[in-house]
Amino acid sequence: DQRPFNPEFDDIYFSSQNPIEESDYVFAQGCQLLESWQNKANTDEQQTFHLAELGFGTGLNFLVTAKLWQAHLDSLKETTRKPHLHFVSIEKRPIAQNDLQEIYKLWPELKDISDQLIDKLPSPTYGRHQIEFSELNITLTLFYMPVEQALDDLLAESGHKENKIKFEHWFLDGFSPSKNQDMWCQEMIDKIAKLSRTGSLLATFSVSSQVKNALMTSGFVLNKRKGFEKKREVLSAKFVEKKIIKQQQYINLKYDTPWFNSSSSSSDPISSGAIIGAGLAGCATAYALSKKGIQADLYESGDSIASGASGAAAGIFHPQLTPDMNLPSQFSWLAYLYLLRFLSELNDNQKDTLFYGKGLIKGLSTPEDQERLAIKDWIHSLSSGVSHNEFKAPHLYFPHAGALNIPQFCQLLIELAGLSDERLFLSTQVNSIEKNGEQWQLLFKQDGENQSKNYQHIILCTGSAFQKPMTNHFDSKTYATHLTRGQSCIINHDDSIPLLKQVLMDQVYLVPQNNGQLHIGATFEPCEQPDSFDLDPLVQRQLLEQANSTLKKFGNDEIADELIKSLTINGNVGYRLHTQDKLPLVGGLIDEIKLKKDFANLGQRKIRNEDLSTYNLPGLWMNSAYGSHGLLYALIASEHLSNTITSGISPINSQLAQAIHPVRFLIKQLLKTGTT
């Protein structure tokens, strides 16, 4: 009858009669959404409402809720501070985009919002996918995973935060309990209770005894409501009390990770923040914080933004994938999708100033690289994100990847953040960071004068300068970082130089720039510290030879040696900060004294749960060590950090969050040695 049907659960997704009205009645009215929003409409506090749904399905409940939220925003006075809705939805079996497009034709009254959702819909790959509806002040975070994994993921994230994640509303809209018992069992309802505020409201179509008993056991008070049309009854519930759960006496190293426990420094709204470093990480952090309503000061030792490694004329972006989709691959893939969603929402003028080339051909030169062909088919089937081109040489083709003008990208982030000139401190050398009561004191030199300023939060986005101590509260060796020197060259276009349509990448990358230049990069030379920024002629020659090899491999004419000798060759030199495991450092700086004291002889003795604390330096954060993937990592890493600081819901799951946490290397050391 032209309605979607799920053969796995032998059930339909929505009723044939008035599904929009039914969704509104059962869930929006069952949770008293409008009343809840209106009750806080005139308060001065920052309003962020958290709503969680089990069973995204067709997205109908989200669309209905978003339309109601839009009407609520329209009803507010112009002087009222606009609230924000964070809608979290869990879905084990995402519906394909083309099927959703057909379904949404049934609901023309929701077209404005459903069109936006279709445009923003992520690849249906496992993990979290966070989508912004900026005009509606809505964030949608989709958990593409089984419900038990999603709830465990949220509990793990919440458990490490001083200010726990709690939801005000719940939609339980999975398939019927008789056909999907795992979603409605007591264990799942207990997890919902742990993630609920006192007074949280829950709504569901099910009135089965299994569901009612589980809810009452977990501390919910039930309210049966008249059913919609032919259905006799539906259910709403209010959470009134916490189920007392006895805490285990000792930590279990197999499951517990208390060293990730962090303090956000204060439960009060963030009043002041400083970002050190105005490269990709710093500008992206300013942008991410601005979306939380936080305007931070931005400090940069150079005379312009993106003056360090981020100052390269062109930066390429594409996912780094491996056949086993290990943690670096997962992070890379999610970062890639996040960046693509951001770029897709820019206007034509913004895109014209940013893009050097769209589409990237990545050669597979080594046997290890060629193994990656094994993942091509399943990635392509999920996202059309990887495919073959017409070349015979082994390669992957990323049609949505490409190259951007990095300085312009940083400038755009600053503009989107609304950062005023008064908050941008260029040509300013930060000398030290010291604790000053409940705040951090920044000591810096500007215009030849030593100055200081106090902040509640300071974020280090210093890249290669991270290894230079700014505070005696940390030792850079703890974070297992190292530097590489990168050099690129830029050739002015000549009729004898191939005019490329897409980015080529093999031994080097070749980027055709809009101004007629060809950008070739970049080298990886290990070094102890940044020294010379002068171009090395021998390295330039090496780059040109590798460029010719890449051009030849993909059927392009080579650049004649005689021409190379006559060309004026420019370029860039930058220094990149890397970690041993190729993942960035994003999170709180470590309180090493407290951590080593509490976890001395880790694995060799029992550690009591009641003795545990938080293990970051409250208010001192880092967002660094992107290596050569700054353009790819900057947005998702900064969004994750901003949610860590503000106790929000991250765009990455808790496993990935722990994989990029700065404490990871010290814990590995303690586990390995069993001593400090």
XYZ file of C-alpha atoms in Angstrom:
676
model
C 0.000 0.000 0.000
C 3.008 2.298 -0.659
C 4.017 2.476 2.982
C 7.502 1.537 4.254
C 7.675 -1.856 5.923
C 10.513 -3.447 7.890
C 10.842 -7.185 7.176
C 13.376 -7.675 9.992
C 10.770 -6.710 12.597
C 7.712 -7.559 10.481
C 6.187 -4.167 11.197
C 5.159 -0.890 9.565
C 6.785 2.477 10.295
C 3.595 4.553 10.599
C -0.152 4.192 10.310
C -1.965 4.717 7.034
C -4.307 7.342 8.461
C -3.125 10.735 9.705
C 0.442 9.775 10.723
C 1.418 13.437 11.282
C -1.514 14.033 13.632
C -0.787 10.768 15.409
C 2.867 11.696 15.951
C 1.835 15.077 17.336
C -0.779 13.551 19.633
C 1.193 10.586 20.959
C 4.614 12.196 21.337
C 4.550 16.018 21.194
C 1.390 16.324 23.277
C 2.227 13.252 25.348
C 5.453 14.959 26.446
C 3.763 18.372 26.778
C 6.504 19.856 24.615
C 4.913 23.218 23.924
C 4.011 23.777 27.569
C 7.537 22.856 28.689
C 9.132 25.239 26.210
C 6.750 28.097 26.994
C 7.272 27.786 30.746
C 10.942 28.734 30.315
C 10.472 31.195 27.468
C 10.813 34.336 29.556
C 13.692 33.312 31.788
C 17.145 34.831 31.423
C 18.976 31.514 31.551
C 20.430 29.919 28.444
C 17.789 27.418 27.404
C 18.881 24.189 25.786
C 16.270 21.468 25.728
C 17.375 17.853 25.357
C 14.994 15.358 23.786
C 15.877 11.727 23.060
C 14.081 9.301 20.788
C 14.408 5.541 20.495
C 13.608 4.703 16.884
C 14.271 7.454 14.310
C 12.654 5.389 11.562
C 11.384 7.734 8.848
C 12.196 10.823 10.918
C 8.499 11.693 11.219
C 8.659 12.542 14.933
C 11.665 14.773 14.345
C 9.909 16.606 11.498
C 6.750 17.127 13.559
C 8.775 18.314 16.564
C 10.879 20.647 14.415
C 7.746 22.235 12.954
C 6.306 22.738 16.439
C 9.651 24.186 17.606
C 9.666 26.597 14.668
C 6.207 27.823 15.644
C 7.416 28.237 19.238
C 10.380 30.364 18.132
C 8.099 32.489 15.958
C 5.855 33.144 18.963
C 8.663 34.550 21.110
C 9.216 38.249 21.533
C 12.137 39.749 19.619
C 13.885 40.553 22.901
C 13.606 36.972 24.160
C 16.820 35.003 24.110
C 16.405 32.281 21.504
C 16.433 28.768 23.015
C 18.091 25.715 21.466
C 16.710 22.213 20.941
C 19.036 19.205 20.873
C 17.157 16.228 19.429
C 18.961 12.892 19.864
C 17.625 9.901 17.945
C 18.750 6.280 17.841
C 18.351 4.068 14.791
C 19.806 0.619 14.210
C 18.704 0.330 10.554
C 18.802 3.730 8.790
C 16.470 4.103 5.820
C 18.166 4.941 2.523
C 18.028 8.562 1.409
C 16.166 7.833 -1.839
C 13.491 5.912 0.098
C 13.072 8.815 2.528
C 12.583 11.175 -0.411
C 9.687 9.009 -1.602
C 8.195 8.823 1.894
C 8.359 12.585 2.369
C 6.218 13.117 -0.712
C 3.359 11.818 1.452
C 3.770 14.784 3.822
C 3.844 17.999 1.755
C 2.998 20.072 4.851
C 6.421 19.143 6.259
C 8.308 19.851 3.039
C 10.309 22.852 4.272
C 11.905 20.833 7.040
C 12.033 17.457 5.283
C 13.917 19.018 2.341
C 16.521 20.337 4.777
C 16.806 16.942 6.449
C 17.318 15.168 3.112
C 20.053 17.651 2.175
C 21.831 17.181 5.510
C 21.298 13.436 5.924
C 24.607 11.687 6.730
C 26.076 8.537 5.306
C 24.349 5.618 7.066
C 27.603 4.420 8.622
C 27.935 3.288 12.230
C 28.449 5.988 14.842
C 27.199 9.434 15.780
C 26.277 11.990 13.135
C 25.551 15.541 14.307
C 23.572 17.879 12.064
C 22.883 21.588 12.585
C 19.678 23.352 11.564
C 21.018 26.811 12.336
C 17.938 28.779 11.268
C 15.779 26.656 13.551
C 18.236 26.547 16.469
C 18.077 22.751 16.352
C 20.855 20.187 16.597
C 20.025 16.651 15.484
C 22.392 13.924 16.635
C 21.721 10.568 15.010
C 23.066 7.431 16.683
C 23.304 4.814 13.958
C 23.746 1.790 16.219
C 21.690 -0.626 18.356
C 19.789 1.050 21.165
C 21.747 -0.642 23.954
C 25.030 0.592 22.471
C 23.674 4.112 22.008
C 22.417 4.388 25.596
C 25.690 2.937 26.925
C 27.553 5.487 24.799
C 25.535 8.371 26.243
C 25.974 7.033 29.779
C 29.731 6.752 29.268
C 29.913 10.328 27.972
C 27.744 11.624 30.793
C 29.606 9.616 33.434
C 32.900 11.392 32.758
C 31.369 14.885 32.936
C 31.044 16.840 36.138
C 27.767 18.284 34.858
C 25.906 15.201 33.681
C 23.930 14.936 30.443
C 20.216 14.745 31.258
C 17.166 14.670 29.000
C 13.881 16.475 29.653
C 11.817 14.445 27.177
C 11.782 10.926 25.712
C 10.003 9.457 22.690
C 9.865 5.650 22.760
C 8.925 4.778 19.200
C 10.593 1.491 18.342
C 8.782 -1.401 16.735
C 6.208 -3.218 18.834
C 7.519 -4.784 22.083
C 6.298 -8.181 20.902
C 8.585 -7.898 17.860
C 11.507 -5.941 19.320
C 11.772 -6.945 22.963
C 15.392 -5.827 23.378
C 14.431 -2.156 23.086
C 11.699 -2.339 25.732
C 13.384 -4.514 28.358
C 13.981 -3.464 31.961
C 17.688 -2.910 31.344
C 16.996 -0.330 28.610
C 14.402 1.518 30.702
C 16.853 1.636 33.625
C 19.379 3.319 31.334
C 16.759 5.842 30.244
C 16.102 6.620 33.917
C 19.814 7.226 34.546
C 19.813 9.785 31.720
C 16.649 11.563 32.910
C 16.138 14.669 34.998
C 13.660 14.537 37.847
C 10.393 15.533 36.173
C 11.401 14.263 32.716
C 8.420 13.343 30.558
C 8.192 10.243 28.377
C 5.665 9.257 25.719
C 5.037 6.048 23.816
C 2.304 4.333 21.812
C 2.764 1.104 23.767
C 0.670 0.236 26.806
C 1.901 -3.354 27.108
C 2.359 -4.684 30.616
C 6.064 -5.244 29.882
C 6.568 -1.546 29.160
C 4.426 -0.296 32.050
C 6.106 -2.546 34.604
C 9.588 -1.581 33.413
C 8.802 2.131 33.621
C 7.319 1.890 37.127
C 10.272 -0.191 38.335
C 12.661 2.509 37.059
C 10.894 5.350 38.878
C 8.328 6.622 36.363
C 4.747 7.498 37.276
C 2.373 6.431 34.492
C -0.505 8.268 32.884
C -2.724 6.444 30.421
C -4.226 8.688 27.761
C -7.033 8.134 25.288
C -5.615 6.566 22.156
C -5.462 8.140 18.719
C -8.350 7.181 16.421
C -8.702 3.375 16.481
C -6.077 2.796 19.151
C -7.684 2.531 22.577
C -4.874 3.902 24.764
C -1.417 5.435 24.643
C 1.001 6.091 27.478
C 2.873 9.024 28.975
C 5.044 8.953 32.091
C 6.919 11.270 34.436
C 10.229 10.450 36.062
C 10.010 11.162 39.787
C 12.770 9.258 41.548
C 16.151 7.735 40.999
C 16.550 4.023 41.375
C 19.267 3.550 44.007
C 22.073 1.527 42.498
C 24.848 0.297 44.756
C 28.204 1.387 43.368
C 30.882 -1.250 43.014
C 33.611 -0.853 45.615
C 36.652 -1.036 43.315
C 37.299 0.009 39.733
C 37.336 -2.720 37.116
C 40.059 -2.063 34.545
C 38.151 -4.080 31.965
C 35.244 -1.621 31.948
C 36.064 1.468 34.026
C 38.062 4.459 32.755
C 37.888 7.036 35.569
C 40.993 8.870 34.334
C 38.741 10.489 31.712
C 36.672 12.159 34.461
C 36.833 15.900 33.902
C 35.719 19.088 35.580
C 34.355 21.906 33.463
C 35.659 24.385 36.086
C 32.257 25.804 36.977
C 28.547 25.082 36.680
C 28.006 28.773 36.002
C 27.696 30.065 32.421
C 31.079 30.644 30.796
C 31.914 34.316 31.094
C 35.417 34.465 29.653
C 37.636 32.390 27.396
C 40.891 32.725 25.478
C 42.208 30.745 22.526
C 45.949 30.698 21.892
C 46.796 30.207 18.239
C 44.829 31.511 15.246
C 45.427 28.643 12.839
C 42.868 26.073 11.756
C 42.362 24.725 15.278
C 42.067 28.160 16.897
C 39.677 29.609 14.318
C 37.529 26.467 14.360
C 37.443 26.561 18.165
C 36.294 30.199 18.100
C 33.545 29.222 15.667
C 32.440 26.186 17.712
C 32.300 28.186 20.952
C 30.343 30.977 19.253
C 27.586 28.475 18.460
C 27.279 27.979 22.224
C 26.931 31.733 22.709
C 30.547 32.086 23.928
C 32.783 34.809 22.479
C 36.459 34.102 23.202
C 39.561 36.247 22.731
C 41.949 34.897 20.086
C 45.726 35.332 20.516
C 48.213 34.930 17.667
C 51.966 35.570 17.676
C 52.010 36.192 13.905
C 50.755 39.334 12.223
C 47.743 37.575 10.656
C 45.513 34.570 11.225
C 46.724 31.289 9.695
C 50.323 32.452 9.802
C 51.828 29.123 10.911
C 51.398 25.703 9.313
C 47.812 26.722 8.505
C 49.197 29.442 6.241
C 49.768 27.032 3.348
C 48.077 28.381 0.244
C 46.109 25.179 -0.297
C 45.015 22.300 1.889
C 43.591 19.006 0.714
C 40.917 17.022 2.511
C 39.851 13.422 2.114
C 39.249 10.545 4.534
C 42.141 8.318 5.552
C 40.606 4.846 5.366
C 41.901 1.385 6.254
C 40.359 -2.018 5.538
C 39.681 -2.655 9.242
C 38.213 0.834 9.837
C 40.316 1.298 12.975
C 39.821 4.264 15.306
C 41.895 6.741 13.239
C 39.884 5.690 10.159
C 36.577 6.088 11.993
C 37.550 9.535 13.228
C 38.772 10.518 9.759
C 35.550 9.339 8.098
C 33.268 11.157 10.554
C 35.435 14.293 10.306
C 35.143 14.117 6.516
C 31.347 13.846 6.605
C 31.171 16.689 9.154
C 33.319 18.953 6.970
C 31.263 18.124 3.865
C 28.042 19.077 5.653
C 29.580 22.401 6.677
C 30.784 23.146 3.143
C 27.444 22.180 1.586
C 25.677 24.912 3.555
C 27.907 27.757 2.378
C 26.599 30.184 -0.197
C 28.016 30.284 -3.724
C 30.230 33.295 -3.004
C 31.766 31.631 0.045
C 32.411 28.448 -1.934
C 34.011 30.394 -4.786
C 36.537 31.961 -2.417
C 37.352 28.644 -0.728
C 37.479 25.891 -3.327
C 40.536 25.283 -5.455
C 39.344 21.971 -6.776
C 36.567 19.477 -6.125
C 37.235 15.792 -6.575
C 40.422 14.045 -5.490
C 42.210 11.125 -7.106
C 44.401 9.236 -4.653
C 46.954 6.883 -6.153
C 47.657 3.601 -4.384
C 51.397 3.084 -4.787
C 52.205 0.460 -2.160
C 50.718 -2.982 -1.403
C 49.385 -1.538 1.862
C 47.677 1.251 -0.027
C 46.225 -1.180 -2.529
C 44.617 -3.119 0.331
C 42.381 -0.096 0.702
C 40.685 -1.059 -2.534
C 39.029 -3.771 -0.457
C 36.901 -1.173 1.315
C 35.989 0.738 -1.836
C 32.852 -1.223 -2.665
C 31.164 -1.107 0.723
C 31.965 2.570 1.290
C 30.659 3.353 -2.198
C 27.480 1.392 -1.578
C 26.813 3.385 1.576
C 27.695 6.882 0.520
C 28.845 7.250 -3.082
C 31.896 8.679 -1.378
C 34.540 6.483 -2.990
C 34.686 5.112 -6.510
C 36.888 4.360 -9.492
C 37.758 6.874 -12.166
C 38.857 6.075 -15.717
C 42.527 5.493 -14.844
C 44.084 2.052 -14.989
C 46.548 2.795 -12.180
C 45.302 1.603 -8.749
C 43.545 4.494 -7.052
C 40.577 5.716 -5.084
C 38.454 8.594 -6.313
C 36.749 10.864 -3.793
C 34.252 12.962 -5.766
C 33.386 15.201 -2.798
C 36.937 15.727 -1.525
C 39.302 18.363 -2.863
C 41.352 21.377 -1.843
C 40.546 24.620 -0.062
C 42.254 27.952 0.441
C 43.239 27.545 4.103
C 43.737 31.235 5.013
C 40.328 32.004 3.484
C 38.806 29.091 5.385
C 40.204 30.444 8.669
C 38.929 33.922 7.815
C 35.458 32.529 7.112
C 35.386 30.763 10.487
C 36.330 34.016 12.222
C 33.535 35.843 10.398
C 30.973 33.149 11.203
C 32.067 33.296 14.848
C 31.324 37.020 14.857
C 34.728 37.711 16.359
C 35.231 41.470 16.687
C 38.584 43.205 16.126
C 38.768 43.892 19.868
C 38.905 40.149 20.525
C 41.637 39.394 17.988
C 45.127 39.903 19.432
C 47.588 39.673 16.518
C 51.369 40.038 16.871
C 50.915 39.076 20.496
C 53.344 36.706 22.184
C 51.860 34.654 25.024
C 54.613 34.127 27.579
C 52.966 32.095 30.310
C 49.744 30.840 31.869
C 49.418 30.853 35.640
C 46.697 29.856 38.063
C 45.042 32.879 39.684
C 42.393 31.834 42.189
C 39.523 30.194 40.284
C 40.768 31.592 36.969
C 43.822 31.423 34.727
C 46.053 34.433 34.204
C 47.433 34.927 30.716
C 50.677 36.900 30.553
C 51.491 38.246 27.110
C 53.473 40.893 25.281
C 51.760 43.247 22.844
C 53.198 46.380 21.249
C 56.339 45.942 23.332
C 54.423 45.981 26.624
C 53.927 43.137 29.074
C 50.256 42.666 29.926
C 48.011 40.170 31.665
C 44.375 39.129 31.557
C 42.311 36.620 33.553
C 40.098 33.983 31.977
C 37.788 31.228 33.144
C 38.901 28.995 30.257
C 42.029 28.910 28.084
C 42.369 26.642 25.050
C 45.796 25.846 23.590
C 45.580 25.599 19.794
C 49.274 26.209 19.335
C 50.276 23.449 16.914
C 54.037 23.112 16.732
C 54.448 25.730 19.475
C 52.735 23.303 21.874
C 56.121 21.830 22.720
C 57.252 25.171 24.123
C 56.086 25.241 27.772
C 53.610 28.039 28.520
C 52.789 26.837 31.999
C 54.528 24.741 34.633
C 51.339 22.712 34.984
C 52.221 20.314 32.186
C 55.118 18.591 30.478
C 54.776 18.296 26.701
C 56.594 14.937 26.799
C 53.530 13.481 28.513
C 51.560 13.881 25.294
C 53.920 11.842 23.051
C 54.219 14.420 20.281
C 56.801 15.049 17.596
C 57.317 17.562 14.781
C 57.701 17.322 11.028
C 58.799 20.026 8.637
C 56.661 20.392 5.537
C 57.627 22.222 2.376
C 55.528 22.867 -0.710
C 56.133 24.673 -3.971
C 53.930 26.848 -6.154
C 54.403 27.249 -9.909
C 52.775 29.960 -11.986
C 50.798 28.334 -14.780
C 52.284 28.116 -18.223
C 50.866 26.629 -21.428
C 53.391 23.833 -20.999
C 52.143 22.959 -17.521
C 49.140 20.578 -17.379
C 45.896 22.295 -16.457
C 44.342 19.851 -13.991
C 40.620 19.635 -13.338
C 40.934 17.755 -10.035
C 43.375 17.271 -7.221
C 45.899 14.489 -7.832
C 47.589 12.744 -4.934
C 50.221 10.045 -4.963
C 53.793 10.643 -3.784
C 52.805 14.302 -3.570
C 49.579 16.217 -4.092
C 48.952 18.602 -6.983
C 46.325 21.301 -6.548
C 45.174 23.465 -9.475
C 44.523 26.917 -8.001
C 41.989 29.398 -9.331
C 44.674 31.999 -9.992
C 46.440 29.825 -12.534
C 49.017 28.446 -10.137
C 49.868 24.815 -9.463
C 50.440 23.977 -5.791
C 52.649 20.923 -5.119
C 53.198 19.494 -1.662
C 54.239 18.462 0.792
C 57.304 16.903 2.386
C 57.518 15.158 5.778
C 60.874 15.710 7.432
C 61.222 14.855 11.157
C 62.722 17.671 13.206
C 63.312 18.582 16.837
C 61.930 22.122 16.736
C 60.936 24.789 14.200
C 64.029 26.427 12.787
C 64.307 27.824 9.282
C 61.302 28.885 7.229
C 63.442 29.328 4.123
C 62.737 27.166 1.089
C 65.267 24.408 0.427
C 66.111 24.258 -3.336
C 66.921 20.540 -3.131
C 63.530 19.818 -1.580
C 61.836 21.899 -4.285
C 63.574 19.816 -6.922
C 62.464 16.617 -5.203
C 58.861 17.830 -5.131
C 58.917 18.643 -8.845
C 60.315 15.208 -9.693
C 57.588 13.534 -7.640
C 55.002 15.782 -9.269
C 56.118 14.604 -12.702
C 55.869 10.995 -11.582
C 52.301 11.586 -10.372
C 51.324 13.418 -13.571
C 52.681 10.591 -15.711
C 50.923 7.935 -13.644
C 47.541 9.510 -14.317
C 48.039 10.178 -18.020
C 49.098 13.836 -17.912
C 52.031 15.425 -19.708
C 55.067 15.982 -17.518
C 56.617 19.373 -16.844
C 59.690 19.633 -19.060
C 63.008 19.831 -17.245
C 64.038 22.857 -19.302
C 60.856 24.622 -18.258
C 61.412 23.830 -14.594
C 64.822 25.525 -14.750
C 63.269 28.700 -16.147
C 60.249 28.888 -13.835
C 59.920 31.153 -10.835
C 59.135 28.779 -7.993
C 57.625 29.905 -4.700
C 56.306 27.889 -1.798
C 55.594 27.489 1.902
C 57.347 25.987 4.888
C 55.387 24.886 7.948
C 55.820 22.694 11.018
C 53.235 20.133 12.039
C 52.617 18.563 15.439
C 51.900 14.809 15.414
C 51.149 12.144 18.017
C 52.388 8.567 18.093
C 48.955 7.125 17.284
C 48.119 9.663 14.532
C 45.103 11.040 16.388
C 44.863 14.634 17.686
C 44.993 15.870 21.279
C 41.567 17.231 22.194
C 40.397 17.692 25.770
C 41.558 18.917 29.159
C 45.198 19.275 30.129
C 46.113 16.639 32.667
C 46.562 17.165 36.388
C 49.546 14.806 36.370
C 50.236 14.969 40.114
C 46.693 13.965 41.058
C 46.428 11.321 38.330
C 49.746 9.644 39.163
C 48.875 9.656 42.848
C 45.467 8.033 42.362
C 46.602 5.518 39.739
C 50.086 4.631 40.938
C 50.850 0.952 40.251
C 47.825 0.790 37.970
C 46.798 -2.815 37.510
C 48.900 -3.908 40.494
C 46.537 -2.855 43.270
C 42.839 -2.332 43.942
C 41.593 1.243 43.571
C 38.455 2.264 45.452
C 35.741 4.051 43.515
C 35.078 6.430 46.378
C 38.671 7.706 46.180
C 38.365 8.876 42.568
C 38.151 12.462 41.398
C 38.472 14.475 38.162
C 41.843 14.506 36.395
C 42.051 17.574 34.216
C 43.223 21.064 35.111
C 39.808 22.794 35.277
C 39.539 25.496 32.629
C 42.738 24.593 30.754
C 42.173 22.783 27.447
C 44.012 21.757 24.290
C 42.993 21.284 20.673
C 46.150 20.389 18.808
C 48.378 17.782 17.104
C 46.379 17.480 13.882
C 49.492 16.430 11.972
C 48.868 16.915 8.265
C 45.077 16.613 8.640
C 44.281 20.044 10.047
C 41.696 20.923 7.428
C 39.936 17.599 7.907
C 40.004 17.468 11.717
C 39.475 21.101 12.726
C 35.675 21.365 12.688
C 34.714 18.087 14.346
C 37.524 18.272 16.927
C 36.543 21.820 17.883
C 32.852 20.943 18.084
C 33.730 18.017 20.341
C 35.846 20.285 22.553
C 33.154 22.956 22.825
C 30.697 20.288 23.985
C 33.256 18.957 26.451
C 33.699 22.432 27.937
C 29.951 23.145 28.102
C 28.851 19.600 29.082
C 26.997 19.161 25.805
C 26.566 16.117 23.572
C 29.563 15.487 21.345
C 29.434 14.717 17.608
C 31.688 11.690 18.217
C 31.054 8.629 20.348
C 32.678 8.070 23.722
C 35.195 5.540 22.373
C 36.547 8.068 19.874
C 36.425 10.823 22.484
C 38.651 8.718 24.719
C 40.916 7.867 21.767
C 41.731 11.574 21.246
C 41.815 12.543 24.935
C 45.194 13.944 26.044
C 45.395 11.609 29.064
C 45.662 8.488 26.909
C 49.448 8.328 26.636
C 50.081 8.693 30.347
C 47.565 5.934 31.112
C 49.242 3.636 28.590
C 52.527 4.299 30.344
C 51.055 3.523 33.769
C 49.398 0.347 32.495
C 52.612 -0.767 30.830
C 54.955 -0.154 33.722
C 52.566 -0.472 36.641
C 54.489 2.368 38.296
C 54.896 6.126 38.019
